Amino acid sequence: NNIFQNTNSELINQLLASPNVGERSEPFISTIESLVKLCLDDTTIINLVKAFPFGQIARDKSDKWLKDQIAVARKFVKENHQKKTSLDKINKKETINQSIHKMLEGLQYYSDGEDYYIKDTIGNHVQFFKIDSNIFEGFINQFVFSNFKTYLQGNMIKTIINNLKYNILKMNVVQMERMTRFSTINNKLIIDLGTKTNECIEVTADGYRIIDQPDIILERHDKFMPIDNIKFNCTGHEYCDKFFDILGIDDKFDRAFLLITAMSYLFDNVSSPILYFCGSQGNGKTFLAKSLKLIFDPCKSGLILNKNVEDLYLNFSKQGIAFIDNFGKVKSDTQDAFCLAYTDATHSVRKLFSNAETYTIEIKCPLILSSLSIPKVIQKDFISRTAFFDIKKPPFIIAESDLLSQLNDIIGYVRGEILNLASEVLKIKDEF
């Protein structure tokens, strides 16, 4: 109480009522930034955040750790203040090009190793835009029109962007990773929801929540569908049991294995076993595979087994969970590709018309396979990475549309339960 009385401020009352008032979305970080703007010293800020009802993380961490966070917040606030000042005070005597150049120099740039991006807020959501995109050209033209009531021609914008690419090489660029459906950032699991506003799910030891796109580039292929139904505050595995009931998986060990495998897809640094379903036509192996893929990667169709192994690598690099249906003979190089999808592997390809430049394909991807029977000639490496399931004909035949209807009724709860299980794993994983 003494702390709050000695630091009398409307902002502190506002933070108590609603902590998420800062520049960034996390309440803890936003709170520190807001207190930094009040020009408070480190000791006062530490005492304040420890006293807030939502300041459990501050009470759990050391003062040294908190001072490091405050230092980061001070730098962030200072940089954003400088950027805002430079954008607000445009010298009208400057030419359009000089003003654009000054504005572009004040931006923070990000790179995934190949392309450069800026981060901007569209509506209520943060997104990354490639500087070669039409959206970035619109960003420049919006700036020009707001300050000079005119628009630039396309060739002028191209020249500005080419000059910018050169200047970016001399700037402090934040390096980012790419992700399809799953990634791990600072011990937090990130799942791309596939929405137009680029929201993601963040899973921590404290639970899971929807967040804006973090500092990572989302990689989506043309059939990437959103995960639009997730139930929160789920516990146990009641609906996962109902899920396996619908799929006809009765054996308790099979259920446990498949549940753990589905959860392992969320941990991009864990190699999930290759699931191989075999059985006669009409036994439901394809529906089982699609249903498991549906949990966290509800794309419309599976992969076609490419004749060119490099095309297969490219497909793996763009899939959340890869599914290949009804294949017969498996060549040795295809089996090698399956093994690489299991491990944290990459494949380097020389760029066309170049003897020097190469690009790297990230191959790691959870994989589900199905066929009428297991090929006779398969490699030991492939066998050691694969869980084989012999799918028997169900005693009662149910229309696929009816099964899908039953799955749609519970799929949100299934996702919630698996996300909660992943959160529980994060709590105890350091013990093992």
Coordinates of C-alpha atoms in Angstrom, one line a residue:
N1 CA 0.0 0.0 0.0
N2 CA 2.9 2.4 0.8
I3 CA 4.4 1.8 -2.6
F4 CA 1.2 2.7 -4.4
Q5 CA 0.5 5.7 -2.2
N6 CA 4.1 7.1 -2.8
T7 CA 3.7 6.6 -6.6
N8 CA 0.4 8.3 -7.1
S9 CA -0.6 8.0 -10.8
E10 CA -3.7 7.4 -12.9
L11 CA -1.7 5.0 -15.0
I12 CA -1.1 2.7 -12.0
N13 CA -4.8 2.6 -11.2
Q14 CA -5.4 1.8 -14.8
L15 CA -2.8 -1.0 -14.8
L16 CA -4.4 -2.5 -11.7
A17 CA -7.8 -2.6 -13.5
S18 CA -6.4 -3.7 -16.9
P19 CA -2.7 -4.5 -17.2
N20 CA -2.5 -4.8 -21.0
V21 CA -2.0 -1.1 -21.8
G22 CA 1.5 -1.1 -23.1
E23 CA 3.1 -1.3 -26.5
R24 CA 3.2 -5.1 -26.6
S25 CA 0.6 -7.7 -25.8
E26 CA 2.1 -9.5 -22.8
P27 CA 0.7 -7.8 -19.6
F28 CA 4.0 -8.2 -17.7
I29 CA 6.1 -6.6 -20.5
S30 CA 3.5 -3.9 -21.2
T31 CA 3.4 -3.0 -17.5
I32 CA 7.2 -2.5 -17.3
E33 CA 7.1 -0.3 -20.4
S34 CA 4.3 1.8 -19.0
L35 CA 6.2 2.3 -15.7
V36 CA 9.4 3.2 -17.6
K37 CA 7.4 5.9 -19.4
L38 CA 6.7 7.4 -16.0
C39 CA 10.5 7.9 -15.5
L40 CA 10.6 5.7 -12.4
D41 CA 13.8 4.2 -11.2
D42 CA 14.6 0.4 -11.4
T43 CA 13.9 -0.2 -7.7
T44 CA 10.5 1.4 -7.7
I45 CA 9.5 -0.5 -10.9
I46 CA 10.7 -3.8 -9.3
N47 CA 8.6 -3.1 -6.2
L48 CA 5.6 -2.1 -8.2
V49 CA 5.5 -5.1 -10.5
K50 CA 6.0 -7.5 -7.6
A51 CA 3.0 -5.9 -5.8
F52 CA 0.6 -6.1 -8.8
P53 CA -1.9 -9.0 -8.5
F54 CA -0.7 -10.3 -11.9
G55 CA 3.0 -10.0 -11.0
Q56 CA 3.6 -13.6 -10.1
I57 CA 6.4 -13.9 -12.7
A58 CA 8.1 -10.9 -11.0
R59 CA 7.8 -12.5 -7.5
D60 CA 9.2 -15.8 -8.9
K61 CA 12.3 -14.3 -10.6
S62 CA 15.4 -12.6 -9.2
D63 CA 16.0 -8.8 -9.1
K64 CA 18.8 -9.2 -11.6
W65 CA 16.5 -10.8 -14.1
L66 CA 13.9 -8.1 -13.5
K67 CA 16.6 -5.4 -14.0
D68 CA 17.5 -7.0 -17.4
Q69 CA 13.8 -6.9 -18.4
I70 CA 13.6 -3.2 -17.4
A71 CA 16.7 -2.5 -19.5
V72 CA 15.1 -4.1 -22.5
A73 CA 11.9 -2.1 -21.9
R74 CA 13.9 1.2 -21.6
K75 CA 15.6 0.5 -24.9
F76 CA 12.3 -0.4 -26.6
V77 CA 10.6 2.8 -25.3
K78 CA 13.5 5.0 -26.3
E79 CA 13.7 3.6 -29.8
N80 CA 9.9 3.9 -30.4
H81 CA 9.9 7.5 -29.0
Q82 CA 12.7 8.4 -31.4
K83 CA 10.9 6.7 -34.3
K84 CA 7.6 8.5 -33.5
T85 CA 9.4 11.8 -33.3
S86 CA 11.1 11.4 -36.6
L87 CA 7.9 10.5 -38.3
D88 CA 5.9 13.3 -36.7
K89 CA 8.3 16.1 -37.5
I90 CA 8.8 16.0 -41.3
N91 CA 10.7 18.9 -42.7
K92 CA 8.5 20.3 -45.5
K93 CA 11.5 21.7 -47.2
E94 CA 12.8 18.2 -47.9
T95 CA 12.1 16.5 -51.1
I96 CA 9.8 13.5 -51.2
N97 CA 12.7 11.2 -51.7
Q98 CA 14.6 12.6 -48.7
S99 CA 11.5 12.2 -46.5
I100 CA 10.9 8.7 -47.6
H101 CA 14.5 7.8 -47.0
K102 CA 14.4 9.2 -43.5
M103 CA 11.1 7.4 -42.7
L104 CA 12.5 4.1 -44.0
E105 CA 15.7 4.4 -42.0
G106 CA 13.6 4.8 -38.9
L107 CA 11.9 1.4 -39.3
Q108 CA 12.9 -1.9 -37.8
Y109 CA 13.7 -4.6 -40.4
Y110 CA 13.4 -8.4 -40.0
S111 CA 14.9 -11.2 -42.1
D112 CA 14.5 -14.9 -42.5
G113 CA 17.8 -15.3 -44.3
E114 CA 16.4 -14.6 -47.8
D115 CA 13.9 -11.8 -47.7
Y116 CA 13.4 -8.6 -45.6
Y117 CA 10.2 -7.6 -43.8
I118 CA 8.7 -4.8 -41.7
K119 CA 6.2 -5.3 -38.9
D120 CA 3.1 -3.2 -39.0
T121 CA -0.4 -3.2 -37.3
I122 CA -3.3 -3.8 -39.6
G123 CA -6.6 -3.3 -37.7
N124 CA -5.9 -4.8 -34.3
H125 CA -3.3 -7.4 -35.5
V126 CA 0.4 -7.2 -36.1
Q127 CA 1.7 -8.7 -39.4
F128 CA 5.0 -8.9 -41.3
F129 CA 5.2 -7.6 -44.8
K130 CA 7.9 -8.4 -47.3
I131 CA 9.5 -5.2 -48.7
D132 CA 9.2 -6.6 -52.2
S133 CA 5.4 -6.9 -51.9
N134 CA 2.6 -4.7 -53.2
I135 CA 1.5 -4.1 -49.6
F136 CA 4.9 -2.5 -48.9
E137 CA 4.5 -0.3 -52.0
G138 CA 1.1 0.8 -50.6
F139 CA 2.8 1.5 -47.3
I140 CA 5.2 3.9 -49.0
N141 CA 2.5 5.6 -51.1
Q142 CA 0.3 6.0 -48.0
F143 CA 3.2 7.9 -46.3
V144 CA 3.7 10.1 -49.4
F145 CA 0.0 10.9 -49.8
S146 CA -0.4 11.7 -46.0
N147 CA 2.5 14.2 -46.2
F148 CA 2.6 15.5 -49.8
K149 CA -0.9 14.8 -51.1
T150 CA 0.4 12.9 -54.1
Y151 CA 1.3 9.4 -55.2
L152 CA 4.5 7.9 -56.7
Q153 CA 4.8 6.1 -59.9
G154 CA 5.6 2.3 -59.8
N155 CA 9.1 2.7 -61.2
M156 CA 10.0 5.3 -58.6
I157 CA 8.9 3.0 -55.8
K158 CA 11.0 0.1 -57.3
T159 CA 14.0 2.4 -57.3
I160 CA 13.4 3.3 -53.6
I161 CA 13.0 -0.3 -52.7
N162 CA 16.3 -1.3 -54.5
N163 CA 18.1 1.5 -52.6
L164 CA 16.5 0.3 -49.4
K165 CA 17.8 -3.3 -49.9
Y166 CA 21.4 -1.9 -50.2
N167 CA 21.0 0.2 -47.1
I168 CA 19.4 -2.6 -45.1
L169 CA 22.8 -4.4 -45.3
K170 CA 24.2 -1.7 -43.1
M171 CA 21.3 -1.7 -40.6
N172 CA 20.7 -3.8 -37.5
V173 CA 18.3 -6.5 -38.8
V174 CA 16.4 -8.9 -36.5
Q175 CA 16.9 -12.5 -37.7
M176 CA 13.7 -14.6 -37.7
E177 CA 12.8 -18.2 -38.3
R178 CA 10.2 -19.7 -40.6
M179 CA 7.4 -22.0 -39.5
T180 CA 4.6 -24.0 -41.0
R181 CA 2.2 -25.1 -38.2
F182 CA 4.6 -25.6 -35.3
S183 CA 7.6 -23.8 -33.7
T184 CA 9.2 -23.3 -30.3
I185 CA 10.3 -19.8 -29.1
N186 CA 11.9 -19.3 -25.7
N187 CA 10.4 -22.6 -24.4
K188 CA 7.0 -21.6 -25.6
L189 CA 5.1 -23.8 -28.2
I190 CA 3.7 -21.8 -31.1
I191 CA 1.0 -23.1 -33.4
D192 CA -0.1 -21.1 -36.5
L193 CA -3.9 -20.9 -36.6
G194 CA -3.9 -20.2 -40.3
T195 CA -6.2 -17.1 -40.0
K196 CA -6.0 -14.1 -42.3
T197 CA -4.9 -12.0 -39.3
N198 CA -2.0 -14.5 -38.6
E199 CA -3.0 -15.3 -35.0
C200 CA -1.2 -18.2 -33.3
I201 CA -1.7 -20.3 -30.2
E202 CA 1.0 -20.0 -27.5
V203 CA 1.4 -22.9 -25.1
T204 CA 3.4 -22.4 -21.9
A205 CA 3.7 -24.2 -18.6
D206 CA 0.9 -21.9 -17.4
G207 CA -1.6 -22.9 -20.1
Y208 CA -2.4 -21.8 -23.7
R209 CA -3.8 -18.7 -25.3
I210 CA -4.3 -16.9 -28.7
I211 CA -1.6 -14.3 -29.5
D212 CA -0.8 -12.2 -32.5
Q213 CA 1.9 -13.4 -34.9
P214 CA 5.2 -13.5 -33.0
D215 CA 8.6 -12.5 -34.6
I216 CA 8.5 -15.5 -37.0
I217 CA 7.6 -15.9 -40.6
L218 CA 4.6 -18.0 -41.3
E219 CA 5.0 -20.4 -44.2
R220 CA 1.7 -21.5 -45.8
H221 CA 0.9 -23.5 -48.9
D222 CA -2.3 -22.9 -51.0
K223 CA -4.4 -25.5 -49.1
F224 CA -3.5 -24.2 -45.6
M225 CA -6.8 -24.1 -43.7
P226 CA -7.4 -22.3 -40.4
I227 CA -7.8 -24.1 -37.0
D228 CA -10.9 -22.2 -36.1
N229 CA -12.4 -24.3 -33.3
I230 CA -10.5 -24.6 -30.0
K231 CA -12.1 -25.0 -26.6
F232 CA -10.1 -23.5 -23.7
N233 CA -9.8 -24.6 -20.1
C234 CA -10.0 -28.3 -21.0
T235 CA -8.5 -30.9 -18.7
G236 CA -8.2 -34.6 -18.7
H237 CA -8.7 -36.6 -21.9
E238 CA -12.5 -37.4 -22.0
Y239 CA -13.0 -36.0 -25.5
C240 CA -9.8 -37.7 -26.8
D241 CA -11.4 -41.0 -25.6
K242 CA -14.6 -40.1 -27.5
F243 CA -12.4 -39.2 -30.6
F244 CA -10.8 -42.7 -30.5
D245 CA -14.2 -44.3 -30.0
I246 CA -15.4 -42.7 -33.2
L247 CA -12.3 -43.9 -35.0
G248 CA -12.7 -47.5 -33.7
I249 CA -9.4 -47.5 -31.8
D250 CA -10.2 -49.8 -28.9
D251 CA -6.9 -51.0 -27.6
K252 CA -5.8 -48.8 -24.6
F253 CA -2.1 -48.9 -25.5
D254 CA -2.9 -47.9 -29.1
R255 CA -4.9 -45.0 -27.8
A256 CA -2.1 -43.8 -25.5
F257 CA 0.5 -44.1 -28.2
L258 CA -1.6 -42.1 -30.8
L259 CA -2.5 -39.5 -28.2
I260 CA 1.2 -39.0 -27.2
T261 CA 2.1 -38.9 -30.9
A262 CA -0.5 -36.2 -31.7
M263 CA 0.7 -34.1 -28.8
S264 CA 4.4 -34.6 -29.9
Y265 CA 3.5 -32.7 -33.2
L266 CA 3.3 -29.5 -31.1
F267 CA 6.9 -29.9 -30.1
D268 CA 8.9 -29.0 -33.2
N269 CA 12.2 -30.1 -31.6
V270 CA 10.8 -33.6 -30.9
S271 CA 10.9 -36.2 -33.7
S272 CA 7.4 -37.8 -33.9
P273 CA 7.2 -41.4 -35.1
I274 CA 6.1 -42.0 -38.6
L275 CA 2.6 -43.5 -38.4
Y276 CA 2.0 -46.2 -41.0
F277 CA -1.6 -47.5 -41.4
C278 CA -2.1 -50.6 -43.6
G279 CA -5.1 -52.7 -44.3
S280 CA -7.7 -53.8 -46.9
Q281 CA -9.7 -51.3 -48.9
G282 CA -12.6 -49.9 -46.9
N283 CA -11.1 -50.6 -43.4
G284 CA -11.0 -46.9 -42.6
K285 CA -7.2 -46.3 -42.6
T286 CA -7.5 -43.2 -44.7
F287 CA -10.2 -41.7 -42.6
L288 CA -8.1 -42.5 -39.4
A289 CA -5.1 -40.7 -40.9
K290 CA -7.0 -37.7 -42.1
S291 CA -8.7 -37.4 -38.7
L292 CA -5.4 -37.4 -36.8
K293 CA -4.1 -34.7 -39.3
L294 CA -7.3 -32.8 -38.8
I295 CA -6.5 -32.1 -35.1
F296 CA -3.8 -29.5 -35.8
D297 CA -3.4 -29.4 -39.6
P298 CA -6.9 -29.5 -41.2
C299 CA -5.8 -29.2 -44.8
K300 CA -8.1 -30.6 -47.4
S301 CA -6.0 -33.3 -48.9
G302 CA -2.9 -35.4 -48.4
L303 CA 0.3 -35.3 -50.5
I304 CA 0.8 -37.1 -53.8
L305 CA 4.0 -39.2 -53.8
N306 CA 6.3 -37.1 -56.0
K307 CA 8.4 -38.9 -58.6
N308 CA 11.1 -36.2 -58.0
V309 CA 12.5 -36.5 -54.5
E310 CA 13.3 -32.8 -54.3
D311 CA 9.6 -32.0 -55.0
L312 CA 8.9 -34.3 -52.0
Y313 CA 11.3 -32.3 -49.9
L314 CA 9.7 -29.0 -50.9
N315 CA 6.2 -30.4 -50.0
F316 CA 7.5 -31.5 -46.6
S317 CA 8.9 -28.0 -46.0
K318 CA 5.4 -26.5 -46.5
Q319 CA 3.3 -29.0 -44.6
G320 CA 2.2 -29.0 -41.0
I321 CA 1.6 -32.7 -40.9
A322 CA 2.3 -34.6 -44.1
F323 CA -0.1 -37.4 -45.2
I324 CA 0.6 -39.7 -48.2
D325 CA -2.2 -42.1 -49.0
N326 CA -2.3 -45.4 -51.0
F327 CA 1.2 -45.9 -52.3
G328 CA 2.7 -49.2 -53.3
K329 CA 6.4 -49.6 -54.0
V330 CA 8.6 -47.3 -52.1
K331 CA 12.0 -46.5 -53.7
S332 CA 15.1 -46.2 -51.5
D333 CA 15.4 -42.4 -52.1
T334 CA 11.8 -42.0 -51.1
Q335 CA 12.4 -43.9 -47.9
D336 CA 15.5 -41.7 -47.3
A337 CA 13.2 -38.7 -47.7
F338 CA 10.8 -40.2 -45.1
C339 CA 13.7 -40.7 -42.7
L340 CA 14.8 -37.0 -43.2
A341 CA 11.3 -35.9 -42.5
Y342 CA 11.5 -37.7 -39.1
T343 CA 14.8 -36.1 -38.2
D344 CA 15.7 -32.4 -37.9
A345 CA 17.2 -32.4 -41.4
T346 CA 17.8 -30.0 -44.2
H347 CA 18.5 -30.3 -47.9
S348 CA 20.6 -27.9 -49.9
V349 CA 19.8 -27.1 -53.5
R350 CA 21.8 -25.1 -55.9
K351 CA 19.9 -22.1 -57.3
L352 CA 19.0 -22.3 -61.0
F353 CA 21.7 -20.8 -63.4
S354 CA 24.1 -20.4 -60.5
N355 CA 27.2 -22.4 -59.5
A356 CA 27.7 -20.7 -56.2
E357 CA 24.3 -19.8 -54.6
T358 CA 22.3 -22.4 -52.8
Y359 CA 19.1 -22.4 -50.8
T360 CA 18.3 -24.7 -47.9
I361 CA 15.0 -26.7 -47.5
E362 CA 13.9 -27.5 -44.0
I363 CA 12.5 -31.1 -44.3
K364 CA 11.4 -32.0 -40.7
C365 CA 7.7 -32.7 -40.7
P366 CA 5.4 -35.2 -38.9
L367 CA 4.4 -37.9 -41.4
I368 CA 1.4 -40.3 -41.7
L369 CA 1.4 -43.0 -44.4
S370 CA -1.2 -45.5 -45.6
S371 CA -1.3 -48.4 -48.0
L372 CA -3.0 -51.7 -48.6
S373 CA 0.1 -53.6 -47.5
I374 CA 3.6 -52.9 -46.2
P375 CA 6.2 -53.0 -49.1
K376 CA 8.4 -56.0 -49.0
V377 CA 11.7 -54.2 -49.4
I378 CA 12.0 -51.5 -46.8
Q379 CA 15.1 -50.2 -45.1
K380 CA 16.1 -50.7 -41.5
D381 CA 16.4 -46.9 -40.9
F382 CA 12.8 -46.5 -42.1
I383 CA 11.5 -49.3 -39.9
S384 CA 13.2 -47.9 -36.8
R385 CA 11.4 -44.6 -37.2
T386 CA 8.0 -46.0 -38.0
A387 CA 5.0 -47.2 -35.9
F388 CA 3.0 -49.8 -38.0
F389 CA -0.8 -50.3 -37.4
D390 CA -2.8 -53.1 -39.0
I391 CA -6.2 -51.6 -39.4
K392 CA -9.0 -54.2 -39.3
K393 CA -12.5 -53.8 -40.8
P394 CA -14.9 -52.2 -38.3
P395 CA -17.8 -54.4 -37.2
F396 CA -20.3 -51.7 -38.2
I397 CA -20.0 -49.6 -41.4
I398 CA -20.9 -45.9 -40.8
A399 CA -21.1 -43.3 -43.5
E400 CA -18.1 -41.0 -43.6
S401 CA -20.3 -37.9 -43.5
D402 CA -21.8 -39.1 -40.2
L403 CA -18.4 -39.8 -38.8
L404 CA -17.3 -36.3 -39.8
S405 CA -20.3 -34.8 -38.1
Q406 CA -19.5 -36.6 -34.9
L407 CA -15.8 -35.4 -35.1
N408 CA -16.8 -31.8 -35.7
D409 CA -18.9 -31.8 -32.5
I410 CA -15.9 -32.7 -30.3
I411 CA -12.8 -31.6 -32.3
G412 CA -12.5 -28.3 -30.4
Y413 CA -12.4 -30.1 -27.1
V414 CA -9.9 -32.7 -28.4
R415 CA -7.6 -29.8 -29.4
G416 CA -8.1 -28.1 -26.0
E417 CA -7.3 -31.3 -24.1
I418 CA -4.1 -32.0 -26.1
L419 CA -2.9 -28.4 -25.7
N420 CA -3.5 -28.7 -22.0
L421 CA -1.5 -32.0 -21.9
A422 CA 1.3 -30.2 -23.8
S423 CA 1.2 -27.5 -21.1
E424 CA 1.5 -30.1 -18.4
V425 CA 4.5 -31.6 -20.2
L426 CA 6.3 -28.2 -20.2
K427 CA 5.9 -28.0 -16.4
I428 CA 7.8 -31.3 -15.8
K429 CA 10.0 -31.8 -18.8
D430 CA 13.1 -30.4 -17.1
E431 CA 12.9 -33.2 -14.5
F432 CA 13.6 -35.8 -17.2

